[in-house]
Coordinates of C-alpha atoms in Angstrom, one line a residue:
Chain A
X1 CA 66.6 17.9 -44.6
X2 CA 64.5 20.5 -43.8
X3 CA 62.3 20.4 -40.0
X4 CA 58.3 20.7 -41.1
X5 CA 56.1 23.5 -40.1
X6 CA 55.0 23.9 -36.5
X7 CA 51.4 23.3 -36.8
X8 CA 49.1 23.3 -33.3
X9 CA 46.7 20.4 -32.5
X10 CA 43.9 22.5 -32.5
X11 CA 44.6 23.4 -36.3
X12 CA 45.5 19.6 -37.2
X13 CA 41.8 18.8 -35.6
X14 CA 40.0 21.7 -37.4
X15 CA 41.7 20.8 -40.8
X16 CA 40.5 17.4 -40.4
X17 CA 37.1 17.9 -39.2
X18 CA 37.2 20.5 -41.9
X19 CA 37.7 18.1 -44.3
X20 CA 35.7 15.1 -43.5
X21 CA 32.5 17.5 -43.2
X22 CA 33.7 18.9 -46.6
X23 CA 33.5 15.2 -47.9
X24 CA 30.4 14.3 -46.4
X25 CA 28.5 17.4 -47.4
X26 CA 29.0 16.4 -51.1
X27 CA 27.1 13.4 -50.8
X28 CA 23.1 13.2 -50.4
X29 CA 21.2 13.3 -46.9
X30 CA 19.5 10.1 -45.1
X31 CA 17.0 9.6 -42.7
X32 CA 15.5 7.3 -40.3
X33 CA 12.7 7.5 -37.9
X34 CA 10.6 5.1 -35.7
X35 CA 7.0 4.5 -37.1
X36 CA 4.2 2.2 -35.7
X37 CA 5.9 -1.1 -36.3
X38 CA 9.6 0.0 -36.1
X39 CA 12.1 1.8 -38.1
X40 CA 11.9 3.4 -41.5
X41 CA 15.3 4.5 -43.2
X42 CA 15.0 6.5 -46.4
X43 CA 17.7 7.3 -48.5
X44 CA 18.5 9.8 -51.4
X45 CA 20.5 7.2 -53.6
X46 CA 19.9 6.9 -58.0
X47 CA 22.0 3.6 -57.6
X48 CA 19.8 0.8 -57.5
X49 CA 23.2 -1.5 -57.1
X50 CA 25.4 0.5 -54.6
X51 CA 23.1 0.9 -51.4
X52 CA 23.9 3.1 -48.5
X53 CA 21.4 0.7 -46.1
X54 CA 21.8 -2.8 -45.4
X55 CA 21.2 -5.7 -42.8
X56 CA 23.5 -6.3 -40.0
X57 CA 21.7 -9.0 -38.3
X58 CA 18.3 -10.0 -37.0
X59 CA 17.3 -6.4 -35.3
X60 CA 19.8 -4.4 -36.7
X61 CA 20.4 -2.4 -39.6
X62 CA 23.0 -0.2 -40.9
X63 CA 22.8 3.2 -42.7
X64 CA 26.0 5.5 -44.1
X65 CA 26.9 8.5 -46.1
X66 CA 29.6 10.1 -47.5
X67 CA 32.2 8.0 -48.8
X68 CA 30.5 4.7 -50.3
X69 CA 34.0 2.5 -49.7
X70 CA 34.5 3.5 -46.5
X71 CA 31.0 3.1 -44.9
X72 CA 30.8 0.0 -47.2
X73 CA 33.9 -1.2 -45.2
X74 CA 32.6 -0.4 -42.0
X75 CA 29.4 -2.4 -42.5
X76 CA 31.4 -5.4 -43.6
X77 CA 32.8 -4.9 -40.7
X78 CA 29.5 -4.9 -38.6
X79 CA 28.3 -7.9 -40.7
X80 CA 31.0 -10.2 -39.8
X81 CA 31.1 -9.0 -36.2
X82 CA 27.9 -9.9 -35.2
X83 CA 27.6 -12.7 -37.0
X84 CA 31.1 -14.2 -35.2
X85 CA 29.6 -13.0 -31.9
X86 CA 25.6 -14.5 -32.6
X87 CA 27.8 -18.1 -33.4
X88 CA 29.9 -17.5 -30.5
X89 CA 27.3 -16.7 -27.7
X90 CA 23.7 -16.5 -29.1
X91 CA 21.8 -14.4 -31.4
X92 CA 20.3 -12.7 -28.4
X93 CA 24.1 -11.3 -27.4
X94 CA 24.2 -9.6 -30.5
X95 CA 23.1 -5.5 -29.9
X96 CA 23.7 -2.2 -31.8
X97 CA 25.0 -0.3 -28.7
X98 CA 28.0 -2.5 -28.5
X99 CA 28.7 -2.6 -31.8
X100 CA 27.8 1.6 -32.0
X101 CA 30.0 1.7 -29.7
X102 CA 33.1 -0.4 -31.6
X103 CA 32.2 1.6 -34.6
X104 CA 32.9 4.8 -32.5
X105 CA 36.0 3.9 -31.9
X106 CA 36.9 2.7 -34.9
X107 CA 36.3 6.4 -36.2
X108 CA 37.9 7.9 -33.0
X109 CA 40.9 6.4 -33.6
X110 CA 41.0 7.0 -37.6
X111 CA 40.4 10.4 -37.1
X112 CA 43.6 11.1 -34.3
X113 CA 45.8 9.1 -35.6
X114 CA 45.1 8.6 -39.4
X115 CA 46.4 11.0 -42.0
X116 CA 42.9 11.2 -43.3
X117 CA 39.9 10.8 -41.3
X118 CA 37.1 8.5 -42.7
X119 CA 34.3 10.8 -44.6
X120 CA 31.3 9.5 -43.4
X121 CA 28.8 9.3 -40.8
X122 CA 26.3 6.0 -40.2
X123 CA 24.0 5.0 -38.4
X124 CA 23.1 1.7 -36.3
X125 CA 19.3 0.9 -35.7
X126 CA 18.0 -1.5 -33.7
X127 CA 14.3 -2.5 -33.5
X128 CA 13.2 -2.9 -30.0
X129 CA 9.7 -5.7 -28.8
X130 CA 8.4 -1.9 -28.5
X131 CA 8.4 1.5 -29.5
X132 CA 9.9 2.4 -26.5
X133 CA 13.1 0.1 -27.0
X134 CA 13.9 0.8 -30.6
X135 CA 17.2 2.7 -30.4
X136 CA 19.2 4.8 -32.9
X137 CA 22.7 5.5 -32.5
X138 CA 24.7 8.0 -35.4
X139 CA 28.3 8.2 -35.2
X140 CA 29.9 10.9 -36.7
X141 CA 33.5 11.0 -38.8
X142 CA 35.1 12.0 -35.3
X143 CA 33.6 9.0 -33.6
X144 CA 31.4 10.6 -31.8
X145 CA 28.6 8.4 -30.8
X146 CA 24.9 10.3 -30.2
X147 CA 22.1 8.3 -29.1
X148 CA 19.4 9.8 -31.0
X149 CA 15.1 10.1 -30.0
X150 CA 13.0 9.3 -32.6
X151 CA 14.5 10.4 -35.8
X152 CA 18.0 10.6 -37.1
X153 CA 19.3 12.7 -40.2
X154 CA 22.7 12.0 -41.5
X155 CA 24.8 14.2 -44.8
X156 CA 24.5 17.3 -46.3
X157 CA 22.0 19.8 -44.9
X158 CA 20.9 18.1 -41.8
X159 CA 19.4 20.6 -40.2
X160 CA 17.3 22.0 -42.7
X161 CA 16.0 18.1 -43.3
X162 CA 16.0 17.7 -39.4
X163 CA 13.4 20.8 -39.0
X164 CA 10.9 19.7 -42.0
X165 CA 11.3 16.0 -40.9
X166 CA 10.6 17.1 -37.2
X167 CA 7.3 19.0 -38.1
X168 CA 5.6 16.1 -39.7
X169 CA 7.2 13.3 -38.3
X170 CA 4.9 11.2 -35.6
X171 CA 6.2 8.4 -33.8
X172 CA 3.0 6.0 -34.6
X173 CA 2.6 6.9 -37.8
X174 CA 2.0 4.1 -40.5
X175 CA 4.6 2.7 -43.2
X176 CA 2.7 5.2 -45.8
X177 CA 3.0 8.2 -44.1
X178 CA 6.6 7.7 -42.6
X179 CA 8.0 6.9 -46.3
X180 CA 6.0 10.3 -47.6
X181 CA 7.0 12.2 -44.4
X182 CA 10.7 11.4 -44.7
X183 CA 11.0 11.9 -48.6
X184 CA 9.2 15.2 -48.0
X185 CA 11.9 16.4 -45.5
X186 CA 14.5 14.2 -48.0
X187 CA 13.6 16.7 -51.4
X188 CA 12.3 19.9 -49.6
X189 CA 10.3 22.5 -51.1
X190 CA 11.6 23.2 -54.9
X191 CA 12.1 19.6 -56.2
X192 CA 9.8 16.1 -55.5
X193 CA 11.7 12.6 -55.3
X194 CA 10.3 9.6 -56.9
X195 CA 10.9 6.2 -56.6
X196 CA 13.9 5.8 -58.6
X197 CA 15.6 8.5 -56.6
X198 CA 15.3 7.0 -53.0
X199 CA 16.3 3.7 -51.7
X200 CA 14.2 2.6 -48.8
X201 CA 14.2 -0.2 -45.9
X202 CA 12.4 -1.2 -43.0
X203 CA 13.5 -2.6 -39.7
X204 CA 10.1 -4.2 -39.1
X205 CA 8.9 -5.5 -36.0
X206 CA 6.3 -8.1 -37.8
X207 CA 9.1 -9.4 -40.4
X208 CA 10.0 -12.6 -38.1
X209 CA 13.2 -13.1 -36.8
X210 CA 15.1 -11.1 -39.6
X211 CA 13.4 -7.6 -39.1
X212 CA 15.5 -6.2 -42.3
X213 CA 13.4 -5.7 -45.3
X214 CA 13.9 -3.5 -48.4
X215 CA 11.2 -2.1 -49.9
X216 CA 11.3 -2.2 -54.2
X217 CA 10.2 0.6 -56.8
X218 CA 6.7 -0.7 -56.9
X219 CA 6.1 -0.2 -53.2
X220 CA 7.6 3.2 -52.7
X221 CA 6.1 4.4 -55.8
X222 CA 2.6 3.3 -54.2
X223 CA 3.4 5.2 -50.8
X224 CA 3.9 8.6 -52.8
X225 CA 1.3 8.4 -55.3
Chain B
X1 CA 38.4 -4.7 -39.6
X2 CA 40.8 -6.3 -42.1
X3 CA 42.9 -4.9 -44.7
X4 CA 42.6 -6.1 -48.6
X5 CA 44.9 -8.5 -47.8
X6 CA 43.8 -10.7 -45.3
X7 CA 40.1 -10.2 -46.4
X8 CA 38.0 -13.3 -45.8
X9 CA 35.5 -12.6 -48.5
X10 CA 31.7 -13.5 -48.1
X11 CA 33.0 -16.7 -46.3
X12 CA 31.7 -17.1 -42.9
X13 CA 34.2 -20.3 -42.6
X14 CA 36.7 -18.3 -43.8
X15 CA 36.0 -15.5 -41.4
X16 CA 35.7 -17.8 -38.1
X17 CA 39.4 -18.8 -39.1
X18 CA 41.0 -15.5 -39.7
X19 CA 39.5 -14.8 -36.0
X20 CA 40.7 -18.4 -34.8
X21 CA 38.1 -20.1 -34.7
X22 CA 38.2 -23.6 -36.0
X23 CA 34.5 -25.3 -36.7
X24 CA 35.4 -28.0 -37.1
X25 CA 38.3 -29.6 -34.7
X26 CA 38.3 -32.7 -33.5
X27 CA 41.2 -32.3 -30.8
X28 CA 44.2 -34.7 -30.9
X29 CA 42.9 -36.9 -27.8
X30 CA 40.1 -38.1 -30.1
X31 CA 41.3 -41.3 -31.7
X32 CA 40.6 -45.1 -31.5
X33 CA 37.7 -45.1 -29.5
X34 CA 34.3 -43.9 -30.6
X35 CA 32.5 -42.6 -28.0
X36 CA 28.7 -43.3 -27.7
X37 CA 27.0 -39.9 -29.1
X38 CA 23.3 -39.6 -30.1
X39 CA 22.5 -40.7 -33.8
X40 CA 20.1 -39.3 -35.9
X41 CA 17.9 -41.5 -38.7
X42 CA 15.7 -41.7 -41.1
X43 CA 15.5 -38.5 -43.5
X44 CA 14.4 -38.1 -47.1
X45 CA 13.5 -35.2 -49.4
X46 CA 11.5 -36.2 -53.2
X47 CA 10.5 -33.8 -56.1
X48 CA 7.3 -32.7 -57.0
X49 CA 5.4 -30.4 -59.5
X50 CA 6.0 -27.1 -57.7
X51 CA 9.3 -27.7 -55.9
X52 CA 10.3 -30.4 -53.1
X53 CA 9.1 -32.0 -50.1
X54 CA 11.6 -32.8 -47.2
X55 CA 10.9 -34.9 -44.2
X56 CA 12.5 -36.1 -41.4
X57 CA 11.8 -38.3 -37.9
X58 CA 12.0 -37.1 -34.4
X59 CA 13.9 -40.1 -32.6
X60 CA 17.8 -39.8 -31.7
X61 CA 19.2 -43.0 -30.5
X62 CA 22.5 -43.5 -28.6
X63 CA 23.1 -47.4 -28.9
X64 CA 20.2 -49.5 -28.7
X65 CA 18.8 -46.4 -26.1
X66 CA 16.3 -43.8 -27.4
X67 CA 18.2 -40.9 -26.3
X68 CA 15.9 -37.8 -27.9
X69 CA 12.1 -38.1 -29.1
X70 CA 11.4 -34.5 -30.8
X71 CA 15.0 -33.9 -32.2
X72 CA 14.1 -31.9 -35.5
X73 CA 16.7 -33.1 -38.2
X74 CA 15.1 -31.5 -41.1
X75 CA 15.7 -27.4 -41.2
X76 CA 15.4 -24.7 -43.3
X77 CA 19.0 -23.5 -44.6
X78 CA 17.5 -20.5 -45.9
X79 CA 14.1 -19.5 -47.3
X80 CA 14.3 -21.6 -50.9
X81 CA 16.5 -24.3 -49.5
X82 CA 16.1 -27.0 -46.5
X83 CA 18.9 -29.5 -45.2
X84 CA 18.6 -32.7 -43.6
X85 CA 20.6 -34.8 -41.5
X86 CA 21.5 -38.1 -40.5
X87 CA 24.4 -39.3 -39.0
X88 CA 26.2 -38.1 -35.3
X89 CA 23.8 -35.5 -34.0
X90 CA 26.2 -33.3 -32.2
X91 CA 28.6 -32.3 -35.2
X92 CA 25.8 -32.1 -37.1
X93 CA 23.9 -29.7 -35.5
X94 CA 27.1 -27.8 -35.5
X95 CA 27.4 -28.0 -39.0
X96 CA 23.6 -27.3 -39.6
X97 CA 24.6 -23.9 -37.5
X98 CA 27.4 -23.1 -39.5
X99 CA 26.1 -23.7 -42.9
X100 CA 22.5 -21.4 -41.9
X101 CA 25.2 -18.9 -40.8
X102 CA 27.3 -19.6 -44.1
X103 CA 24.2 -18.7 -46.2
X104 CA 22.7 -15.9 -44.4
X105 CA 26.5 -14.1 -44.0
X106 CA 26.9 -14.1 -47.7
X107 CA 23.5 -13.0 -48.0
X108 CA 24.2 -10.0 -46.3
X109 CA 27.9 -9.6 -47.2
X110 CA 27.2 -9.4 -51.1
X111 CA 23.3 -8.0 -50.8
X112 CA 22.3 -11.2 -52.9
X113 CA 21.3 -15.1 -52.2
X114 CA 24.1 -17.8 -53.0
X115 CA 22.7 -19.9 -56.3
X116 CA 21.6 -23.1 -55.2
X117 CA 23.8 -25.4 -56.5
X118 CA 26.8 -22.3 -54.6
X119 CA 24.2 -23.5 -51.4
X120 CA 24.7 -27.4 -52.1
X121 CA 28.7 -26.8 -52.8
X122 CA 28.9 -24.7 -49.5
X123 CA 27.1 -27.6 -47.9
X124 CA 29.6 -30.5 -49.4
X125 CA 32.9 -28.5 -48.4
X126 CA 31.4 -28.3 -44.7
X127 CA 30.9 -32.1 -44.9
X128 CA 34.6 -32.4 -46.2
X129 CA 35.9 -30.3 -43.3
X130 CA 34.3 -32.9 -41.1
X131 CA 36.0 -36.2 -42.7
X132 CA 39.1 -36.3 -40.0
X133 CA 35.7 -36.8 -36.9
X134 CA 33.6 -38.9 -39.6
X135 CA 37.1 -41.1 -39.6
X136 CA 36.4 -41.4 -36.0
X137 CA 32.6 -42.7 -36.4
X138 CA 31.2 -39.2 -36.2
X139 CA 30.4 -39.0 -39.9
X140 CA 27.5 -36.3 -41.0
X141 CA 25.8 -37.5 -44.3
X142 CA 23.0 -34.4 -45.1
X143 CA 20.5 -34.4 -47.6
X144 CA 20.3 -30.5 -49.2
X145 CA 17.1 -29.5 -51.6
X146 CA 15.6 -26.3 -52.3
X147 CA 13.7 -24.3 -55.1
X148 CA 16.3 -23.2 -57.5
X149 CA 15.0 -19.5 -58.4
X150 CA 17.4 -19.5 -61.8
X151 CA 15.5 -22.6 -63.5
X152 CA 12.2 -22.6 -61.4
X153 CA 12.6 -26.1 -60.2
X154 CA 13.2 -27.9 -56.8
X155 CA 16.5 -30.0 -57.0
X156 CA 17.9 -32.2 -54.7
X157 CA 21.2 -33.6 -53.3
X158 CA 23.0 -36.0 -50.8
X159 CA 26.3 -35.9 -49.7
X160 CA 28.6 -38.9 -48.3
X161 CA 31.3 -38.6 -45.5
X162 CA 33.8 -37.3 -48.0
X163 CA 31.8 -34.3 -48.9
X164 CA 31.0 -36.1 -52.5
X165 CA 27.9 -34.2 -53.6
X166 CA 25.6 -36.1 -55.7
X167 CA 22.5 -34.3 -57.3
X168 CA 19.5 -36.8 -57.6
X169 CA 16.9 -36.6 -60.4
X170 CA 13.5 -37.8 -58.7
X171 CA 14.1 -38.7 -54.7
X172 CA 16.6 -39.4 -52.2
X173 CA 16.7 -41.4 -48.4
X174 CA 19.6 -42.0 -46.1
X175 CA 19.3 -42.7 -42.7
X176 CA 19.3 -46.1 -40.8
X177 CA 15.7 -46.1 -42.4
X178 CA 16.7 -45.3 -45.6
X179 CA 17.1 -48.4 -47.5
X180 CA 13.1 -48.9 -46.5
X181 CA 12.3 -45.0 -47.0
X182 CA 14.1 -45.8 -50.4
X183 CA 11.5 -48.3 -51.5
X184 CA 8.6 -46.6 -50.7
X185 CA 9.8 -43.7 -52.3
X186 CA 10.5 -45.7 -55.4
X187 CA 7.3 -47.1 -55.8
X188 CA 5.3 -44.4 -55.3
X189 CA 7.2 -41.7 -57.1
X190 CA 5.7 -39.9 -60.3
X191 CA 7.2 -37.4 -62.1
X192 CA 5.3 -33.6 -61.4
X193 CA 3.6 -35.1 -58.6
X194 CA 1.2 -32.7 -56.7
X195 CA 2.8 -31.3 -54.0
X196 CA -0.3 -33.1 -50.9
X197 CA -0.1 -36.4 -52.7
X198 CA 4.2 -35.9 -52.4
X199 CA 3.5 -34.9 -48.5
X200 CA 1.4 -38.4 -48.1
X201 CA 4.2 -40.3 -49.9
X202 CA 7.3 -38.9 -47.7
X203 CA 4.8 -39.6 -44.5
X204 CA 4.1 -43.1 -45.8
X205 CA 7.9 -43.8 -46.2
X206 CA 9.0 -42.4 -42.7
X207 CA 6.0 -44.4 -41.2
X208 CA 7.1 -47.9 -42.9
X209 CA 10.6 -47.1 -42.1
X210 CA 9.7 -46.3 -38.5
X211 CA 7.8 -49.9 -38.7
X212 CA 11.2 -51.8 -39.6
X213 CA 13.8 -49.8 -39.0
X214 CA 14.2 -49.6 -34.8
X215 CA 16.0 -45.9 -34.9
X216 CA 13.7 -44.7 -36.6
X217 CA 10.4 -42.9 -34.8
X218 CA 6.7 -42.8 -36.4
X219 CA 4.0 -40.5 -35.7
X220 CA 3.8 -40.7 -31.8
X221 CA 0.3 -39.7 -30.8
X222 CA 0.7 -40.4 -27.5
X223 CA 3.1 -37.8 -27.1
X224 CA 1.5 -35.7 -29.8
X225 CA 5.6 -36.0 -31.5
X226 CA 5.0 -36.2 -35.1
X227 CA 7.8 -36.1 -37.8
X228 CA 9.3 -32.6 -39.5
X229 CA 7.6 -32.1 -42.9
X230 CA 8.3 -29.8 -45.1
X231 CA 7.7 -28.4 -48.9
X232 CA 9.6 -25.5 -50.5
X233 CA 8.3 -23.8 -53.8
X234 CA 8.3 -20.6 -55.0
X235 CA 7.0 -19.1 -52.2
X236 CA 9.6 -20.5 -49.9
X237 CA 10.3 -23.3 -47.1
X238 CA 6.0 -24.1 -45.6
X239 CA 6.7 -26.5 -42.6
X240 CA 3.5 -28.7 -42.5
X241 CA 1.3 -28.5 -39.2
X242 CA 1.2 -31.2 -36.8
X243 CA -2.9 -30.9 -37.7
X244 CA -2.2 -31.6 -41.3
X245 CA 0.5 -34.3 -40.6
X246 CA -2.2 -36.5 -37.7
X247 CA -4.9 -37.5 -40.7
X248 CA -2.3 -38.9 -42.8
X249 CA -0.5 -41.1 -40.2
X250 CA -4.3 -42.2 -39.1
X251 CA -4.8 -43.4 -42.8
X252 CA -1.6 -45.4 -42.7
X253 CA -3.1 -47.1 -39.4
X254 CA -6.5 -47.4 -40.4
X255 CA -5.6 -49.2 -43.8
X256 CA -3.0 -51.7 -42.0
X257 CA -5.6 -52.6 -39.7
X258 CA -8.0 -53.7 -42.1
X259 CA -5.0 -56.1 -43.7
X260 CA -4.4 -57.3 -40.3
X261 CA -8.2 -58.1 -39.3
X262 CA -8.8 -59.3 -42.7
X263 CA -6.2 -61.7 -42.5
X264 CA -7.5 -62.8 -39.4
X265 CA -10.9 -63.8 -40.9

């Protein structure tokens, strides 16, 4: 039998990374940002069946791109582990940093030791009793785990969504204007988004105890109009 | 997170296994003797023309002591479906827990509500898991109704020890009061009855139950302790206010005290 190649650890990494951004790049952008009553997350998605956000528990919601059965996976994953931690201690025990941070490693590890790192990047949101404790945590395919101000953009051409999100994003903005503001930055200057191209969901502060709420065609079509 | 083999599925019962985590274990030093644990009485749920009306006393009793005035034995399960209980309090709080959990876990597991008769069959294997402590005198016996979405109608079930699930056509009492609750229920039932005249009947029951049956608690004004009512329609579980509850347990009074003084002349 023949020995393999030498290859470094730097090149393994760079491959890797190489490839999971390569994966995640294919798929369309997300966004979330705090508004007046909590947090809006807009997503570019035709599927009315296959969503890329979803509840986690009362506070928390979950957002991914890239791969739809990986992310999928990992929000089973967070679905199941704060519900087994709410029954175990109390629904008050149950937070998105701890479970950002499980998620982090979960993705650390994947990516060292796995043959294929996972192609995605999510995002756990938390509503706060105020503005000023809403949180947003995106984890990328490496693991790494930023905790983000404000707004977060996840996929494909972040940084040109990031910049036209940033200049007319306003942290107490309404629902109407954070919906437009975010499928603004979402389609960009040559092409407009409807309704049917965006899937959208609130983490709402005045939704009682499950903050979670998806908002339907009807709704989002009346926000852009 | 756990490979397509040992998934649990949408189960939260499942789930709380795989991690070890029985709900439901009685222990092996639990046998023979039944220890004294807080009861809980007199519920009933009825149908009427836009869905169902649950309601349920306050009063826990442990023996012949009144152990609990405002325990609330009627709860929503989700937001089209309520469950009741009678029976040992403590496992069935337990149980109450698990099965909300049960139903809001596969809510978010699968992005869509469990049908309601899936809620009342989720309930019943719950109560089956139980039978080893109902063996033992801790027996749950819940009463499940909601608004079924699927055939716009409120349905309604109760359960016995063995998790035998029985779906009832017009109304439905168990409970230490629920022989009396039964009665009252049976005489003044109409079918597509409107929902405040359904809400007067389930008070009227729990207040004539409360009258004969001792573990069973009335409207308590002195405390200001009145009992859980509750309708769910199409717009979802309404718990009724204490405000609108008072008038109707002063009209019970006020009618058996003109009986009483006109029996007197």
């Amino acid at each position: 039998m023949s020995q393999p190649f030498y290859v470094s650890p730097e090149q393994v990494m760079k491959d890797r990374a190489d490839y999971a951004r390569k994966g995640i790049a294919r798929g369309r952008a997300l966004v979330a940002v705090q508004y007046a009553d909590g947090i809006v997350l807009v997503a570019e998605n035709t599927s009315n069946t296959l969503r890329k956000i979803s509840e986690i528990y009362d506070r928390i919601g979950f957002a991914g791109v890239g791969k739809y059965n990986e992310f999928d996976s990992l929000r089973r994953f967070g679905v199941r582990n704060a519900d087994v931690k709410g029954y175990q201690y109390s629904r008050d025990d149950v937070e998105a940093r701890s479970l950002a941070n499980e998620y982090a490693q979960i993705l650390g590890q994947t990516f060292t030791h796995e043959m294929k790192p996972l192609e995605v990047e999510i995002l756990v949101a938390e509503v706060g009793f105020s503005q000023d404790t809403d949180q947003l945590f995106h984890i990328m395919y490496d693991g790494t785990l930023v905790d983000e101000q404000g707004m977060s953009v996840l996929g494909g051409d972040a940084e040109a969504i990031s910049a036209r999100l940033a200049e007319r994003w306003r942290r107490d903005d309404d629902l109407r204007a954070a919906v437009r503001g975010c499928v603004a930055a979402l389609s960009g200057p040559d092409r407009t988004l409807g309704a049917d191209d965006t899937e959208v969901a609130v983490l709402s502060r005045s939704n009682g105890r499950r903050c979670f709420r998806r908002l339907d065609d009807v709704e989002v079509s009346g926000f852009l109009a | 997170m756990f490979g397509p083999q040992n998934d649990p599925g949408s189960s939260f019962v499942s789930l709380l296994r795989q991690v070890g985590i029985e709900p439901f274990s009685v222990g092996d030093g639990v046998s023979g003797v039944t220890p004294l644990t807080p009861h809980a009485t007199t519920v009933l749920a009825l149908r009427c023309e836009d869905g169902v009306v649950m309601a349920g006393d306050r009063r826990a009793t442990m023996g012949n002591r009144i152990s609990n005035r405002e325990m609330e034995k009627l709860v929503p399960a989700d937001r089209f479906s309520g469950v009741a209980i009678s029976g040992s309090a403590g496992p069935a709080m337990d149980m109450i827990k698990v099965f909300q959990l049960q139903l809001e876990h596969f809510e978010k597991l699968d992005g869509r509500a469990i049908s309601l008769e899936g809620k009342a069959n989720q309930l019943s294997q719950l109560v089956r898991a139980n039978l080893p402590a109902a063996m033992q005198g801790l027996g749950v016996y819940p009463i499940f109704a909601g608004y079924d979405l699927l055939r716009e109608t409120g349905r309604l079930w109760d359960f016995d020890g063995t998790g035998g699930r029985y779906e009832e056509r017009d109304f439905v009492a168990t409970g230490s009061g629920g022989g009396v609750a039964s009665t009252i229920l049976k005489v003044g039932f109409r079918p597509a009855m409107p929902v405040e005249e359904a809400v007067t009947l389930a008070c009227r029951a729990l207040h004539e139950a409360a009258d004969v049956d001792a573990a069973t608690g009335g409207a308590d004004e002195l405390r200001g302790i009145y009992p859980v009512v509750a309708t769910i329609t199409r717009d979802g579980w309404l718990r009724r206010s204490d405000d609108d509850l008072a008038p109707r347990f002063e009209g019970f009074r006020t009618e058996q005290r003109a009986i009483l003084e006109g029996g007197a002349s």
